Amino acid sequence: MRLRALLDTEALGLRLLGGEDELDRPVRGVMTTDLRDPSRYLSGGELVLTGLVWRRDASDSEPFVRLLTSAGVAGLAVGEAELGAVPGDLVEACLRNRLPLFAVDETVAFATITEHVVRQVSGERAGDLAAVVDRHRRLMTSGPAGGGPEVVLDLLTSDLDLRAWVLSPTGRQIAGAGEALAPRVGALLAAGHLAASRTGRPGPHRAEVDGTAYSLFPIRNTGRGAPPVSSRDLRESVLSDWLLAVAADSGDWPAPRLDLLQGVTQLIAVERDRRDAARAVRRRLAQEILELVQTGAAPTEIAARLRVATPVLLPGAGTAPHWQVVVARVEWAGDDAQRPADRAARSLLEEILVDPAVTGPDSADRIAVACTGEEAVALVPLTVPAPPGPGDEDDEDDDAAAAESGAPEERDAALHADALLDAVRAPLSAGLGEDGRLSLGVSAAVHSPEGLRGALEEARHARRVAAARPGPVSAAGHHELASHVLLLPFVPDDVRRAFTARLLDPLRDYDRRHRAELIETLEAFLDCDGSWTRCAARLHLHVNTLRYRVGRIEQLTGRDLARLEDKLDFFLALRMS
């Protein structure tokens, strides 16, 4: 918008007093002020409206005009309602400083001019950006020439001064313009988005982190040809949708700007669909290998399929890598309890494993996840240690032993169950809510086709161990299968409740009445292997006080904590409670 357009609008009642050669200056905003020095509130390009309250005498005009010129304003408009004609000293100061000056007729309110300028400027910005977005939509839908989501986010920043980021359901930054979003902030925004989306309320959703307001727009392909999302599928779809986080409060945005941002999400959804389609080859390879393993195919047949998969998942690896198997399952309570949720599990498993902090750089090209009807199964290739160089012959036997056992180099490269969920537990818990659960099981690394069948069963057993734990998100690894925890998930619930009640309820009742902390004392005593001095030090108690508490435990339960069998019973009861 140019100054000339304002002068040509009769309804605004503007009369030019000076600066005819500067009428092609762009107007980017409007500001009304009566301050002697308004420069701190100016960013350049404004039409400044004033009633001259700041002017006491002729000497005030030159300093005021210089401040406006230094701030880069587009022009100055002076109202004639209070003081009548514009003072000559102000006209001369504007001519000297080449600042366009207008007189505002006394019948025209400043609010009329402000509303007109804001409407015109906002409309031009939105229209310009909409045209650019439309051009990039055509580019992106026709191939990689569009430049990906970063191009659109750069446009939002340059044209609308909006900082925005594309985030995954776990808060991982997929794209952004300018400074990256802190991982902690991304996780909090994803958690807020998932929790709000589960309610079915349409976006954008509002969130505030560290005093900054964000508007969260779901990125979902709802255009022509996109499958409809029913309320039944909503809670699963939100676990796989990207989101657009904008550092602004959209609560007072006009409808055209909201529509524009919705168009941007549709544009980014095209890129999301393209990346999803790029995983089709890896998914098909994983599905074929999984079916061979589950049907008991010969190791030579599995090995042949792995040789095909290796260059796709690990380009340039040269040799067959070692493999790990990760199994995931999403379960819902209520009416959908028996409904397979393997696609939701696949999306989550791919997202968890694509995190470079978990699986290393370029992990997006290494993910191969298949579905089994109720579970998602990932084949994760691991890079193998480099062969020994000259002078390392003495270590060859050690390297061979390490290759067979998966230690020590391979263990360093392998996935660990706890690490998989460290960064994603909070957002996924928000997305699953009270009626959803995600459980993961991780196998040990294997280096031969014969080992894949055992690795698959190992990962499935570990997942069942994880599923028996409290909380909406849990994981277990192969190392836990050599422990008592392997047996606990398969004890019937009524047996578990009866066993723990018989041993622990007397202690809980006593603690409730006397605040004696017998349960805490029992846990610490067992954890210290029955050592009186170590346990007393941990609990900050005198040894005699500890002996009194242990004696009370034995008296209430009829057990003897000096006997191994009774110690074991208490240990299992605490683990099952």
Coordinates of C-alpha atoms in Angstrom, one line a residue, residues 300-559:
T300 CA 19.0 -69.4 3.4
E301 CA 15.7 -67.8 2.2
I302 CA 15.7 -65.3 5.1
A303 CA 19.4 -64.5 4.4
A304 CA 18.6 -63.8 0.7
R305 CA 15.9 -61.4 1.6
L306 CA 18.2 -59.7 4.2
R307 CA 20.8 -59.2 1.5
V308 CA 18.2 -57.3 -0.5
A309 CA 17.2 -55.2 2.5
T310 CA 20.7 -54.3 3.6
P311 CA 21.6 -51.9 0.7
V312 CA 18.2 -50.2 1.0
L313 CA 18.5 -49.7 4.8
L314 CA 22.2 -49.2 5.1
P315 CA 23.6 -47.9 1.7
G316 CA 27.3 -48.5 1.4
A317 CA 27.5 -50.9 4.3
G318 CA 29.1 -53.6 2.2
T319 CA 28.5 -56.4 4.6
A320 CA 25.4 -57.8 6.3
P321 CA 24.8 -55.8 9.5
H322 CA 23.7 -57.1 12.9
W323 CA 20.0 -56.7 13.6
Q324 CA 17.7 -55.9 16.5
V325 CA 14.0 -56.4 16.7
V326 CA 11.7 -53.9 18.4
V327 CA 8.0 -54.8 18.9
A328 CA 5.3 -52.2 19.8
R329 CA 1.6 -52.5 20.6
V330 CA -1.0 -49.8 21.2
E331 CA -4.0 -51.0 23.2
W332 CA -7.2 -49.1 24.0
A333 CA -9.7 -49.6 26.8
G334 CA -13.4 -49.8 26.4
D335 CA -15.3 -50.7 23.2
D336 CA -12.2 -50.7 21.0
A337 CA -10.2 -53.0 23.3
Q338 CA -10.2 -55.8 20.7
R339 CA -9.7 -53.5 17.7
P340 CA -6.3 -53.9 16.1
A341 CA -4.2 -50.7 16.4
D342 CA -1.2 -51.9 14.5
R343 CA -1.1 -48.8 12.2
A344 CA -1.0 -46.5 15.2
A345 CA 1.8 -48.7 16.7
R346 CA 3.7 -48.6 13.4
S347 CA 3.5 -44.8 13.2
L348 CA 4.7 -44.4 16.7
L349 CA 7.5 -46.9 16.3
E350 CA 8.7 -45.3 13.2
E351 CA 8.7 -41.9 14.9
I352 CA 10.5 -43.2 18.0
L353 CA 13.2 -44.9 15.9
V354 CA 13.7 -42.0 13.5
D355 CA 15.0 -39.8 16.3
P356 CA 18.7 -39.2 15.6
A357 CA 19.4 -39.0 19.3
V358 CA 18.2 -42.6 19.6
T359 CA 19.3 -44.3 16.4
G360 CA 22.0 -42.0 15.1
P361 CA 22.2 -39.6 12.1
D362 CA 20.3 -40.5 8.9
S363 CA 18.1 -42.8 10.9
A364 CA 15.1 -41.8 8.8
D365 CA 16.5 -44.0 6.0
R366 CA 17.0 -47.0 8.2
I367 CA 13.5 -47.7 9.5
A368 CA 11.7 -50.8 8.4
V369 CA 8.5 -51.5 10.2
A370 CA 5.9 -54.2 9.5
C371 CA 2.4 -54.8 10.9
T372 CA 1.1 -58.1 12.2
G373 CA -2.5 -57.3 12.9
E374 CA -2.0 -56.3 16.5
E375 CA 1.7 -55.4 16.7
A376 CA 4.2 -53.4 14.8
V377 CA 7.6 -55.0 14.3
A378 CA 10.7 -53.0 13.4
L379 CA 13.9 -54.5 12.0
V380 CA 16.7 -52.2 13.0
P381 CA 20.1 -52.6 11.2
L382 CA 23.2 -52.0 13.3
T383 CA 26.5 -51.0 12.0
V384 CA 29.2 -53.6 12.7
P385 CA 32.7 -52.8 14.0
A386 CA 35.3 -52.2 11.3
P387 CA 37.7 -55.1 10.6
P388 CA 41.1 -55.0 12.4
G389 CA 43.8 -53.1 10.7
P390 CA 47.5 -53.9 10.5
G391 CA 49.0 -54.7 13.8
D392 CA 45.6 -55.6 15.3
E393 CA 45.9 -59.4 14.6
D394 CA 46.3 -60.1 18.3
D395 CA 42.8 -58.7 18.8
E396 CA 41.1 -60.9 16.2
D397 CA 40.0 -63.5 18.6
D398 CA 38.5 -60.9 20.9
D399 CA 36.7 -59.3 17.9
A400 CA 35.2 -62.6 16.9
A401 CA 34.0 -63.3 20.4
A402 CA 32.5 -59.8 20.6
A403 CA 30.7 -60.5 17.3
E404 CA 29.2 -63.7 18.6
S405 CA 28.0 -62.2 21.9
G406 CA 27.1 -58.7 20.8
A407 CA 29.8 -57.2 23.1
P408 CA 31.4 -54.8 23.6
E409 CA 31.3 -52.8 20.4
E410 CA 27.9 -54.0 19.3
R411 CA 26.4 -53.3 22.7
D412 CA 27.5 -49.7 22.2
A413 CA 25.6 -49.5 18.9
A414 CA 22.5 -51.4 20.0
L415 CA 19.3 -49.9 21.1
H416 CA 18.3 -49.9 24.8
A417 CA 14.7 -50.0 25.9
D418 CA 14.9 -47.2 28.4
A419 CA 16.6 -44.8 26.0
L420 CA 13.9 -45.3 23.4
L421 CA 11.3 -43.6 25.6
D422 CA 13.3 -41.0 27.5
A423 CA 12.4 -38.1 25.3
V424 CA 8.9 -39.1 24.1
R425 CA 7.2 -40.4 27.3
A426 CA 5.5 -37.1 28.2
P427 CA 4.0 -36.2 24.8
L428 CA 2.9 -39.8 24.1
S429 CA 1.3 -40.1 27.5
A430 CA -0.7 -37.0 26.8
G431 CA -1.8 -38.5 23.5
L432 CA -2.8 -41.9 24.8
G433 CA -4.7 -40.5 27.8
E434 CA -6.3 -42.7 30.4
D435 CA -7.6 -45.3 27.9
G436 CA -4.6 -45.9 25.8
R437 CA -1.3 -47.8 26.3
L438 CA 1.9 -48.2 24.4
S439 CA 4.3 -51.0 25.2
L440 CA 7.7 -51.7 23.6
G441 CA 9.9 -54.8 23.7
V442 CA 13.6 -54.8 22.5
S443 CA 15.6 -57.9 21.6
A444 CA 19.3 -58.5 21.8
A445 CA 21.3 -57.9 18.7
V446 CA 21.7 -60.9 16.4
H447 CA 24.1 -61.3 13.5
S448 CA 22.6 -64.2 11.5
P449 CA 19.3 -65.1 9.9
E450 CA 18.9 -68.0 12.3
G451 CA 18.9 -65.6 15.2
L452 CA 16.0 -63.4 13.9
R453 CA 13.2 -65.9 14.9
G454 CA 14.6 -66.0 18.5
A455 CA 15.0 -62.2 18.5
L456 CA 11.4 -61.7 17.4
E457 CA 10.1 -63.9 20.2
E458 CA 12.5 -62.2 22.7
A459 CA 11.1 -58.8 21.7
R460 CA 7.6 -60.0 22.1
H461 CA 8.2 -61.5 25.5
A462 CA 9.9 -58.2 26.6
R463 CA 6.9 -56.3 25.3
R464 CA 4.5 -58.4 27.4
V465 CA 6.7 -57.7 30.4
A466 CA 6.5 -53.9 29.7
A467 CA 2.7 -54.2 29.2
A468 CA 2.4 -55.5 32.8
R469 CA 3.9 -52.3 34.2
P470 CA 1.9 -49.3 35.2
G471 CA 1.6 -46.1 33.1
P472 CA 0.5 -45.4 29.6
V473 CA 4.1 -45.8 28.0
S474 CA 6.5 -48.5 29.0
A475 CA 9.4 -50.5 27.5
A476 CA 11.4 -53.6 28.5
G477 CA 14.6 -55.0 27.1
H478 CA 16.0 -58.5 26.5
H479 CA 18.3 -58.3 29.6
E480 CA 15.2 -58.3 31.8
L481 CA 14.1 -61.7 30.5
A482 CA 16.8 -63.5 32.5
S483 CA 15.2 -62.1 35.7
H484 CA 12.2 -62.8 37.9
V485 CA 10.4 -60.0 36.0
L486 CA 9.8 -62.4 33.1
L487 CA 7.5 -64.5 35.3
L488 CA 5.5 -61.7 37.0
P489 CA 3.4 -60.6 34.0
F490 CA 2.0 -64.1 33.5
V491 CA 0.7 -64.5 37.1
P492 CA -3.1 -64.2 37.0
D493 CA -4.4 -60.9 38.4
D494 CA -6.4 -62.5 41.2
V495 CA -3.5 -64.5 42.3
R496 CA -1.2 -61.5 42.3
R497 CA -3.8 -59.5 44.4
A498 CA -4.3 -62.2 46.9
F499 CA -0.6 -62.8 47.3
T500 CA 0.3 -59.2 47.8
A501 CA -2.7 -58.5 50.1
R502 CA -1.8 -61.4 52.4
L503 CA 1.8 -60.1 52.9
L504 CA 1.5 -56.3 52.6
D505 CA -2.0 -55.3 53.7
P506 CA -1.1 -55.7 57.4
L507 CA 1.8 -53.4 57.0
R508 CA -0.2 -50.9 55.0
D509 CA -2.9 -50.8 57.6
Y510 CA -0.3 -50.3 60.4
D511 CA 1.4 -47.5 58.4
R512 CA -1.9 -45.8 57.8
R513 CA -2.8 -45.8 61.6
H514 CA 0.7 -45.1 63.0
R515 CA 2.6 -43.5 60.1
A516 CA 5.3 -46.0 60.8
E517 CA 6.7 -46.3 57.3
L518 CA 7.0 -50.1 57.5
I519 CA 6.6 -50.6 53.7
E520 CA 9.4 -48.2 53.0
T521 CA 11.6 -49.9 55.7
L522 CA 10.9 -53.3 54.1
E523 CA 11.9 -52.1 50.6
A524 CA 15.1 -50.5 51.9
F525 CA 16.0 -53.6 54.0
L526 CA 15.6 -55.9 51.0
D527 CA 17.4 -53.5 48.7
C528 CA 20.4 -53.5 51.1
D529 CA 20.5 -57.3 51.1
G530 CA 19.6 -57.4 54.7
S531 CA 22.5 -55.3 55.9
W532 CA 21.5 -53.5 59.1
T533 CA 24.1 -50.8 58.9
R534 CA 23.6 -49.9 55.3
C535 CA 19.9 -49.9 55.6
A536 CA 20.0 -47.8 58.8
A537 CA 22.3 -45.3 57.0
R538 CA 20.0 -45.1 54.0
L539 CA 16.9 -44.4 56.1
H540 CA 18.8 -42.1 58.5
L541 CA 17.8 -44.3 61.4
H542 CA 19.6 -45.7 64.5
V543 CA 20.2 -49.5 64.0
N544 CA 18.1 -50.2 67.1
T545 CA 15.1 -48.3 65.6
L546 CA 15.6 -50.3 62.4
R547 CA 15.6 -53.6 64.4
Y548 CA 12.4 -52.5 66.1
R549 CA 10.7 -51.8 62.7
V550 CA 11.8 -55.1 61.2
G551 CA 10.6 -56.9 64.3
R552 CA 7.2 -55.2 63.9
I553 CA 7.1 -56.4 60.3
E554 CA 7.8 -59.9 61.3
Q555 CA 5.2 -59.8 64.1
L556 CA 2.4 -58.4 61.8
T557 CA 3.1 -60.9 59.0
G558 CA 4.2 -64.0 60.8
R559 CA 7.4 -64.1 58.6

